[in-house]
Short mmCIF file of N, CA and C in Angstrom, two decimals:
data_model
loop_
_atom_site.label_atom_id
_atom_site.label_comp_id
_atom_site.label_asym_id
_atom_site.label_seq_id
_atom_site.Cartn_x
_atom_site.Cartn_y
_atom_site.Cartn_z
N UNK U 1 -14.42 9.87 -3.24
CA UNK U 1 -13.90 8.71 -3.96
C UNK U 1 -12.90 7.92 -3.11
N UNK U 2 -12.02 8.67 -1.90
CA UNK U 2 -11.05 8.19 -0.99
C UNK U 2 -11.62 6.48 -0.77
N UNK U 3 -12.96 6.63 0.04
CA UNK U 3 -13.67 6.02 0.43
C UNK U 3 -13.50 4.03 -0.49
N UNK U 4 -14.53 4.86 -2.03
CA UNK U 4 -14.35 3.21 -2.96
C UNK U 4 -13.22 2.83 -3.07
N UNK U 5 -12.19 3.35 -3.60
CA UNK U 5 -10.70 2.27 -3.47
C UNK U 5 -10.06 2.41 -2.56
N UNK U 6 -10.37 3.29 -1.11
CA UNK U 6 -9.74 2.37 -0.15
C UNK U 6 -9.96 0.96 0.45
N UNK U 7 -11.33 0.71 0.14
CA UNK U 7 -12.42 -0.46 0.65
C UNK U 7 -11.68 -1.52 -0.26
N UNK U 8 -11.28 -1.17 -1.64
CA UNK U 8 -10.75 -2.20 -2.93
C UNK U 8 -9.49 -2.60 -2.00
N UNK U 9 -8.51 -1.31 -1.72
CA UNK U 9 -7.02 -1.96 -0.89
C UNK U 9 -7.41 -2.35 0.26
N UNK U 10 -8.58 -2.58 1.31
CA UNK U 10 -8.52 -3.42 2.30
C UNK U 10 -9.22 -4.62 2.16
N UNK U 11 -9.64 -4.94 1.03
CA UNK U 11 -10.37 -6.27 0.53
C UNK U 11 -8.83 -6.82 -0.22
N UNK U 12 -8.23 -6.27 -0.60
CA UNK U 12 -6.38 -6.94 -0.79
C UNK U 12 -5.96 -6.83 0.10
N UNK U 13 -5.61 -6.80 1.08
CA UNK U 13 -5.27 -6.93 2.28
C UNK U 13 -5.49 -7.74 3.09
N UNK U 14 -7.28 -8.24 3.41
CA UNK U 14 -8.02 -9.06 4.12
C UNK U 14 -7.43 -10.62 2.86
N UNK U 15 -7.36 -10.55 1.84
CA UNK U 15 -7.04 -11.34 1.18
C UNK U 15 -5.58 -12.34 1.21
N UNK U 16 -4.84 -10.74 1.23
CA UNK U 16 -3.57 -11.71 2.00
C UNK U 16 -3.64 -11.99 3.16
N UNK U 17 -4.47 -11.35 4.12
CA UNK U 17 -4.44 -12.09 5.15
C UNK U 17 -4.75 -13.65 5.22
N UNK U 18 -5.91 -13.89 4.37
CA UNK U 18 -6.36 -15.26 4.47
C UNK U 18 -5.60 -16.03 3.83
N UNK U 19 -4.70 -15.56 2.87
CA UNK U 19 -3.81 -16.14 2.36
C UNK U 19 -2.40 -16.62 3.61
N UNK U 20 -2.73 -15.74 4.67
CA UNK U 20 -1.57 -16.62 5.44
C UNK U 20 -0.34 -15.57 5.50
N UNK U 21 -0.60 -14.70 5.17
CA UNK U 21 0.58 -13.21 4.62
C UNK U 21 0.17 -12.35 5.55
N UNK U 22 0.67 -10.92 5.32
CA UNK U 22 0.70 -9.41 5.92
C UNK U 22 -0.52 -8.95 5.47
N UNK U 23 -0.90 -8.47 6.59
CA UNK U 23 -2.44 -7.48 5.82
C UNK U 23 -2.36 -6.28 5.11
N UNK U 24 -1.67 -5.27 3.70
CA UNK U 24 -1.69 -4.70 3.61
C UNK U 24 -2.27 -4.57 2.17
N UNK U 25 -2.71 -4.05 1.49
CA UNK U 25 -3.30 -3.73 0.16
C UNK U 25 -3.27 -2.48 -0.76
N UNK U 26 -2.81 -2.52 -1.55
CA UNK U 26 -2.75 -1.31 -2.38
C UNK U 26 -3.32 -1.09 -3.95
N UNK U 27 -3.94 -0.19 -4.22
CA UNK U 27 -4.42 0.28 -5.38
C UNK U 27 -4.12 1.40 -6.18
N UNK U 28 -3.95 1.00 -7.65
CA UNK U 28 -3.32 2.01 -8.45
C UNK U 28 -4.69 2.76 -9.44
N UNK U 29 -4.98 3.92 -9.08
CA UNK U 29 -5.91 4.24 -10.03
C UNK U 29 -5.64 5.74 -10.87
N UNK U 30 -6.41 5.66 -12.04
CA UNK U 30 -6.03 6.65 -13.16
C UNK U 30 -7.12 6.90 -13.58
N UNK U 31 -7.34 8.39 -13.64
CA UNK U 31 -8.79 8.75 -14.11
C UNK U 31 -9.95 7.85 -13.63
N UNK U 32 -10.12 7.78 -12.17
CA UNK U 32 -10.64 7.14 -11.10
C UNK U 32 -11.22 5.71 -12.10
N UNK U 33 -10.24 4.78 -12.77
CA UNK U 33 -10.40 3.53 -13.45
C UNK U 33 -8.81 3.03 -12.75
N UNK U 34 -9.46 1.93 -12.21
CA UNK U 34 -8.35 0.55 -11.50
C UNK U 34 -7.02 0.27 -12.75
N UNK U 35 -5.82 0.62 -12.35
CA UNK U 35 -5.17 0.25 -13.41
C UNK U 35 -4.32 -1.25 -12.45
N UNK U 36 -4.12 -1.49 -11.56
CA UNK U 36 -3.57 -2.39 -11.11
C UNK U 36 -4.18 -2.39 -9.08
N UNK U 37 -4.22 -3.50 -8.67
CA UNK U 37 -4.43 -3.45 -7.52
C UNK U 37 -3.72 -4.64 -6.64
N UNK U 38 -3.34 -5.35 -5.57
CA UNK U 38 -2.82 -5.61 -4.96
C UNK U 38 -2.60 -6.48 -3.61
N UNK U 39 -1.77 -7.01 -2.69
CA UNK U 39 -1.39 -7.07 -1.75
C UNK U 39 -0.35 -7.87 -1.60
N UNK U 40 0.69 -7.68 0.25
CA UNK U 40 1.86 -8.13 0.23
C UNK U 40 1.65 -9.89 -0.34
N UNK U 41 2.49 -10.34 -0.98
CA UNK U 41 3.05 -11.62 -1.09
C UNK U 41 4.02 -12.02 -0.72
N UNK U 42 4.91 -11.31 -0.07
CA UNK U 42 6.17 -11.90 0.19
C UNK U 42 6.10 -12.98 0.87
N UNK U 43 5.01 -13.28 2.12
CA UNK U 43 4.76 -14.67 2.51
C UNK U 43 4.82 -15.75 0.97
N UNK U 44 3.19 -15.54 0.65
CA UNK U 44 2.78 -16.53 -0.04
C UNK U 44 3.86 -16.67 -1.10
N UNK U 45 4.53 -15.58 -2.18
CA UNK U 45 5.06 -15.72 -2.94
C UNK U 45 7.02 -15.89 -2.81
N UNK U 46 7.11 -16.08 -1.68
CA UNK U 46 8.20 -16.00 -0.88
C UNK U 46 9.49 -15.01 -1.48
N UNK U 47 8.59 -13.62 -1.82
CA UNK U 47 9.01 -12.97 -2.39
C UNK U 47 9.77 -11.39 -1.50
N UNK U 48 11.11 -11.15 -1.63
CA UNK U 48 11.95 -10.18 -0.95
C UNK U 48 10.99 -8.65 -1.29
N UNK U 49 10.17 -8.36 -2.27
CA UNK U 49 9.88 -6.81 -2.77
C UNK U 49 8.11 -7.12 -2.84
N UNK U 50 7.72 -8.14 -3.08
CA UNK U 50 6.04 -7.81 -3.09
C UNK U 50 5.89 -7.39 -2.35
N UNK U 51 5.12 -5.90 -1.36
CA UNK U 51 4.37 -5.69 -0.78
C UNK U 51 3.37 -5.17 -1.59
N UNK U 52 2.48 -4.53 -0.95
CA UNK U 52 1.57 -4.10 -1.16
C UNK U 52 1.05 -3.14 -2.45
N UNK U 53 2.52 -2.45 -2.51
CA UNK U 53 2.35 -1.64 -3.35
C UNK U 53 2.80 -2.13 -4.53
N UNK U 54 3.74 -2.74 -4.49
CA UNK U 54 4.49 -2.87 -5.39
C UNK U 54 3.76 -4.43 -6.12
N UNK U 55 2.92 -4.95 -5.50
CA UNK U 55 2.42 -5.87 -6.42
C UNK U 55 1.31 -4.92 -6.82
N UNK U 56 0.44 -4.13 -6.44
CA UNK U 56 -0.22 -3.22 -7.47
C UNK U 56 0.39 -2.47 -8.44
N UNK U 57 1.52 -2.14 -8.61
CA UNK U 57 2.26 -2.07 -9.34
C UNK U 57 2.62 -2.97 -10.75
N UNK U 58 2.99 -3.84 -9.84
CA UNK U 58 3.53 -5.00 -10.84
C UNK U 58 1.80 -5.04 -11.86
N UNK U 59 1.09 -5.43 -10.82
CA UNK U 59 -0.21 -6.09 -11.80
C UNK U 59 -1.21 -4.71 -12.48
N UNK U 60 -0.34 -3.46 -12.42
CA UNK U 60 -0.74 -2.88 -13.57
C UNK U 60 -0.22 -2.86 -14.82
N UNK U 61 1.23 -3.43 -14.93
CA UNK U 61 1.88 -3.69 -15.85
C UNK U 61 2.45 -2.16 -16.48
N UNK U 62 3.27 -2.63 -17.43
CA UNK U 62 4.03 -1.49 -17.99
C UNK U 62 2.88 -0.33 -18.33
N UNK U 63 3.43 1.41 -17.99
CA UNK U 63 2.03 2.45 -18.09
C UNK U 63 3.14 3.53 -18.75
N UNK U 64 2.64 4.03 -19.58
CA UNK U 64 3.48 5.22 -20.09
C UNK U 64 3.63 6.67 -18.82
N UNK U 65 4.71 6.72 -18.69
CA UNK U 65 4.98 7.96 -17.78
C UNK U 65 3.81 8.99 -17.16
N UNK U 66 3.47 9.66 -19.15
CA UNK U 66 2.33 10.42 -18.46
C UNK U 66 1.43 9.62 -17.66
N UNK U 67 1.05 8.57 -17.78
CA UNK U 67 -0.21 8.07 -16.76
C UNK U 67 0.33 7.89 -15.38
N UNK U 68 1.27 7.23 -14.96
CA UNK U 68 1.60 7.74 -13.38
C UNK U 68 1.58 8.92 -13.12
N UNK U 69 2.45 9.97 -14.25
CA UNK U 69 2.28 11.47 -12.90
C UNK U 69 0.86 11.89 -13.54
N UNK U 70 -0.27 10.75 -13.62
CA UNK U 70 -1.45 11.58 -13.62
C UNK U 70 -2.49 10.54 -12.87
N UNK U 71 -1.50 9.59 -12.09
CA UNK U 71 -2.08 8.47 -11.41
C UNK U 71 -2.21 8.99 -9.64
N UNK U 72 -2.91 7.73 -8.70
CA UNK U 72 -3.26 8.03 -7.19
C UNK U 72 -2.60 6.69 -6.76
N UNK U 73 -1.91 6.40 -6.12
CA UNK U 73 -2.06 5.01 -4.99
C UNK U 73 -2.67 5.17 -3.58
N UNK U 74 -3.34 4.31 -3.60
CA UNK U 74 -3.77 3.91 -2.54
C UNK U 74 -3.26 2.87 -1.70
N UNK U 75 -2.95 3.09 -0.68
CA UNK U 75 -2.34 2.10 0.17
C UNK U 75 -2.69 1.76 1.89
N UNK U 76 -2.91 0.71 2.34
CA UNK U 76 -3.74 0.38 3.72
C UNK U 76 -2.48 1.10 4.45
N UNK U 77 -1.71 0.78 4.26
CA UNK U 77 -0.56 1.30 5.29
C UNK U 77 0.44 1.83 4.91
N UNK U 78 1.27 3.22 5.72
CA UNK U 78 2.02 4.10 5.27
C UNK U 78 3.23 3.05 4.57
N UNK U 79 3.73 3.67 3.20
CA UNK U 79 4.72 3.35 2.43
C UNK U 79 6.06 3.30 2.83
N UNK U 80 6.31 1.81 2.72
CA UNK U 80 8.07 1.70 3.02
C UNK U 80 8.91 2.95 2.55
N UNK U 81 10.16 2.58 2.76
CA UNK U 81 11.22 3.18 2.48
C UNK U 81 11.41 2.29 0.74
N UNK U 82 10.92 1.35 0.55
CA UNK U 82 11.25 0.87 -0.98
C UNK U 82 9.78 1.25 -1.70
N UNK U 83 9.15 0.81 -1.49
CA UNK U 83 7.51 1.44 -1.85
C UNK U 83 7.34 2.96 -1.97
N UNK U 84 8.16 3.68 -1.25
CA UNK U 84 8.05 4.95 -1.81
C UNK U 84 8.97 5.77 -2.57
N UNK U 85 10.41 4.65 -2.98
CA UNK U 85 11.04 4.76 -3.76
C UNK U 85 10.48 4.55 -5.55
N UNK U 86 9.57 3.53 -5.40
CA UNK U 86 9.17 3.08 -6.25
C UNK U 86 7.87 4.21 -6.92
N UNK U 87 7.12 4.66 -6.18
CA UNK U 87 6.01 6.25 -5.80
C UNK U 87 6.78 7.04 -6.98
N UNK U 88 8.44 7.20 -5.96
CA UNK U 88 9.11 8.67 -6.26
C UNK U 88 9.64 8.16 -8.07
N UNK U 89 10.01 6.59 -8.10
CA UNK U 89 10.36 6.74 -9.39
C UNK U 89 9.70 7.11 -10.78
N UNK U 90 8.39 6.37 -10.68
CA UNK U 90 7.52 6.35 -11.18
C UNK U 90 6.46 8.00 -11.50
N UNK U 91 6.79 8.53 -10.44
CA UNK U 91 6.45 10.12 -10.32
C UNK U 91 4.95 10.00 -10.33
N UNK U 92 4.29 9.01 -9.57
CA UNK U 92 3.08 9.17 -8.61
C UNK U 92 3.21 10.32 -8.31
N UNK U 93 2.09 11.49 -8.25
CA UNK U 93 2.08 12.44 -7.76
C UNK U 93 1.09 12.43 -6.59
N UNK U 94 0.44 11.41 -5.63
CA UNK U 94 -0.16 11.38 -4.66
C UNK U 94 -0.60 10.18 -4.33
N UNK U 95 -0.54 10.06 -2.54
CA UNK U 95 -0.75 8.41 -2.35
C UNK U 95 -2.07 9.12 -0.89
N UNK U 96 -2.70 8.03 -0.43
CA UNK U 96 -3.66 8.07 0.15
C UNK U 96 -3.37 6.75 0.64
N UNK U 97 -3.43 7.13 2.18
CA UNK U 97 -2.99 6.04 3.16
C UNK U 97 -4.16 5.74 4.12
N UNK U 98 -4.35 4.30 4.19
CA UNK U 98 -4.91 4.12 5.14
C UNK U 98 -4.91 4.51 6.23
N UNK U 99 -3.84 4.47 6.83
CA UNK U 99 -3.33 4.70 8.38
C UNK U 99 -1.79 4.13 8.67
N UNK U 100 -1.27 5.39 9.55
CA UNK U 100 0.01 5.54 9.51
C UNK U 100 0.03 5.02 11.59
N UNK U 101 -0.53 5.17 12.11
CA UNK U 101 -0.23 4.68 13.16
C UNK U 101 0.25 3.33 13.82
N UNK U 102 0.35 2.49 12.95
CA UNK U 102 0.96 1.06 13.60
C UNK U 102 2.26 1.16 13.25
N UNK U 103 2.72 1.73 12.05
CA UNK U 103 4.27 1.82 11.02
C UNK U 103 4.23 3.35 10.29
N UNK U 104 5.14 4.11 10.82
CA UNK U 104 4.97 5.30 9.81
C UNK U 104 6.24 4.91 9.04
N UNK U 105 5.91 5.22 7.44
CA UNK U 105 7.21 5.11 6.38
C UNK U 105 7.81 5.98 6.27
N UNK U 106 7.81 6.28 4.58
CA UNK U 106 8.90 7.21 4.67
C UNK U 106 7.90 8.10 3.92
N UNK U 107 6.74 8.61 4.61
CA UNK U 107 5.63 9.98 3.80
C UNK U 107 6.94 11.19 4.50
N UNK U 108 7.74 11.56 4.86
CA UNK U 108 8.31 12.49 5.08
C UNK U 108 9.24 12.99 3.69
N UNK U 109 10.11 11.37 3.56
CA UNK U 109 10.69 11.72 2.18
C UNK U 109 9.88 11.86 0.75
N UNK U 110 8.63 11.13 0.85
CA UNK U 110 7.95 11.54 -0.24
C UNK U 110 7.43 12.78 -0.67
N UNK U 111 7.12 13.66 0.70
CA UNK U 111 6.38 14.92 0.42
C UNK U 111 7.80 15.74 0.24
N UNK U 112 8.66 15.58 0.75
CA UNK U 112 9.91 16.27 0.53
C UNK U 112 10.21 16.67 -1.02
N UNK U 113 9.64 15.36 -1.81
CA UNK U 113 9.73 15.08 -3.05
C UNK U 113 8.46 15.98 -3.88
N UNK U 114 8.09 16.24 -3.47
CA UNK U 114 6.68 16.81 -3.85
C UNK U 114 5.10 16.26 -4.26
N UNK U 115 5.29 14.90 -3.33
CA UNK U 115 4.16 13.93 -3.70
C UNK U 115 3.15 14.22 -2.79
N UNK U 116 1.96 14.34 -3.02
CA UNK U 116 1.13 14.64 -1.52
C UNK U 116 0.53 13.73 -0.79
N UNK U 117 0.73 13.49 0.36
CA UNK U 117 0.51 12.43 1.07
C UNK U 117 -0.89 12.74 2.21
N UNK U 118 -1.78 11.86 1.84
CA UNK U 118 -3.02 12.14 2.51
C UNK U 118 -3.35 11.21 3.27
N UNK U 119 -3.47 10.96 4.83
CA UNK U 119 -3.47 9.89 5.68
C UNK U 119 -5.03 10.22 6.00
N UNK U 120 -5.76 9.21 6.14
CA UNK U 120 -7.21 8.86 6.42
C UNK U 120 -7.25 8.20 7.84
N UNK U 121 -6.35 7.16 8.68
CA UNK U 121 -6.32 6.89 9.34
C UNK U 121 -7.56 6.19 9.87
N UNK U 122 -8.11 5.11 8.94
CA UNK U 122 -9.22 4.27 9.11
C UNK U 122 -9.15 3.34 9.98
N UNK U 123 -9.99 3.53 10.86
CA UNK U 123 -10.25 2.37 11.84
C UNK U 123 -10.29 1.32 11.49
N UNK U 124 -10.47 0.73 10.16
CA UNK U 124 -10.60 -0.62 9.83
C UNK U 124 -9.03 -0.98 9.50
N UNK U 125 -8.45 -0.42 8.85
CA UNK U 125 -6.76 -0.61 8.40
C UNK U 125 -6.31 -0.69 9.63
N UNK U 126 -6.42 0.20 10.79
CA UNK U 126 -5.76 0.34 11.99
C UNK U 126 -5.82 -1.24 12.57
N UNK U 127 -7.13 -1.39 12.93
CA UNK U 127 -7.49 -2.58 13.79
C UNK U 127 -7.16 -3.91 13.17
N UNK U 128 -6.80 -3.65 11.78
CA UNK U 128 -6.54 -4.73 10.88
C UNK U 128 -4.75 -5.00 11.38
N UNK U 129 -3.81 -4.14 11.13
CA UNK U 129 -2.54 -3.71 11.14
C UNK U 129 -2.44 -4.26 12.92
N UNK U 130 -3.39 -3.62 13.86
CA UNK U 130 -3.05 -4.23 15.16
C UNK U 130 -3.23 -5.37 15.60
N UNK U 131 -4.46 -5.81 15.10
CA UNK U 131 -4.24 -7.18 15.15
C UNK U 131 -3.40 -8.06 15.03
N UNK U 132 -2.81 -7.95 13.69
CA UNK U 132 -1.85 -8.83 13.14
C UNK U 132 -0.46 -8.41 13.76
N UNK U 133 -0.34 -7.12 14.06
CA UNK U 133 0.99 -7.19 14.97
C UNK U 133 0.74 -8.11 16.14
N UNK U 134 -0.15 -7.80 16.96
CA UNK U 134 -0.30 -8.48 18.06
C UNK U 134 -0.10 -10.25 18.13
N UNK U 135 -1.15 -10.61 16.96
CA UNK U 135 -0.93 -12.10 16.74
C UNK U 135 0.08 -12.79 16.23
N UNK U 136 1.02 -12.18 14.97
CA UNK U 136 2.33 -12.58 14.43
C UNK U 136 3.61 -11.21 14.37
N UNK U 137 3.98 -11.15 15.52
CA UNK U 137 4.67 -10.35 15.40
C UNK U 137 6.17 -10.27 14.75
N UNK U 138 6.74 -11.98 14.84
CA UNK U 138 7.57 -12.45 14.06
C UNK U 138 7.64 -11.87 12.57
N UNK U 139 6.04 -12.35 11.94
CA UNK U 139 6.55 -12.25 10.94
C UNK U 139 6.13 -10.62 9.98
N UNK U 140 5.61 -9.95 11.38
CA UNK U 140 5.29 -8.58 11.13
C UNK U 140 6.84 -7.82 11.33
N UNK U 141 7.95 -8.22 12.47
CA UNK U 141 9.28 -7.62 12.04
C UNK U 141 9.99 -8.11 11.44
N UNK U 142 10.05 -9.07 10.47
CA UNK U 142 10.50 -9.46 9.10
C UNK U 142 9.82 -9.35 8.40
N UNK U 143 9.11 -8.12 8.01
CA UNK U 143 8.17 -7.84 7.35
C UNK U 143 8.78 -6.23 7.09
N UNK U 144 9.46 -5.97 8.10
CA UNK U 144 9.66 -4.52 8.49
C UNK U 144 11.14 -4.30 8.73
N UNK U 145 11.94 -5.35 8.74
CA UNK U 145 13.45 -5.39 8.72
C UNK U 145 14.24 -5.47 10.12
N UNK U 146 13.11 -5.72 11.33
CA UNK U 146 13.48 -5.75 12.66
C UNK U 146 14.49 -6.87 13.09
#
């Protein structure tokens, strides 16, 4: 199942890209049904906290407790330091990452937490993530707090 909604968070991703934004995408699913899905806006929406996750977040809207700690995120790229605050609040009990090699987050403090963190490390997220460093790197380290 890794497979279908990772393809969903890199079709949000490719989306903000064309939108002119960060390529990253994230998906919230529950009892393998889409409860919210995603990507960064902080370009387009000139917004300080949309990324990736957190607008899948947002656009699942309010979820009663039990359904996060019985929820998955999916995410193109390893989770900020606020994105996985947001994981730990919410008590996500597991995220599934595209690929951690362009930016590793904070999967150290999450598993610390007891969340399980499963990196796939897809060639398509990768080459997606390098690209866009390569071509806007500006606004890939204000993206990242550089």
């Amino acid at each position: 199942m890794h497979d279908k909604f990772l393809k969903i968070a890199i079709s949000e991703a490719k989306k903000g890209l064309q939108e002119g934004g960060i390529p990253i995408g994230s998906v919230l699913v529950h009892d393998e049904k889409i409860l919210g899905q995603g990507h960064n806006k902080r370009v387009q929406d000139g917004s300080v906290v949309l990324h990736g996750e957190m607008d899948a977040l947002e656009n699942a809207g309010r979820q009663l407790a039990s359904v996060y700690k019985a929820s998955v995120i999916y995410t193109t790229l390893s989770p900020c330091s606020m994105c996985s605050g947001a994981i730990l609040l919410y008590g996500i009990p597991k995220v599934i990452v595209g690929e951690n090699k362009t930016f590793m987050g904070a999967e150290e403090h999450l598993r610390a937490n007891g969340v399980e963190v499963i990196i796939l490390n897809d060639e398509t997220c990768i080459s997606m993530m390098t690209d866009f460093i390569e071509n806007r790197p500006e606004l890939w380290n204000e993206d990242i707090g550089v």
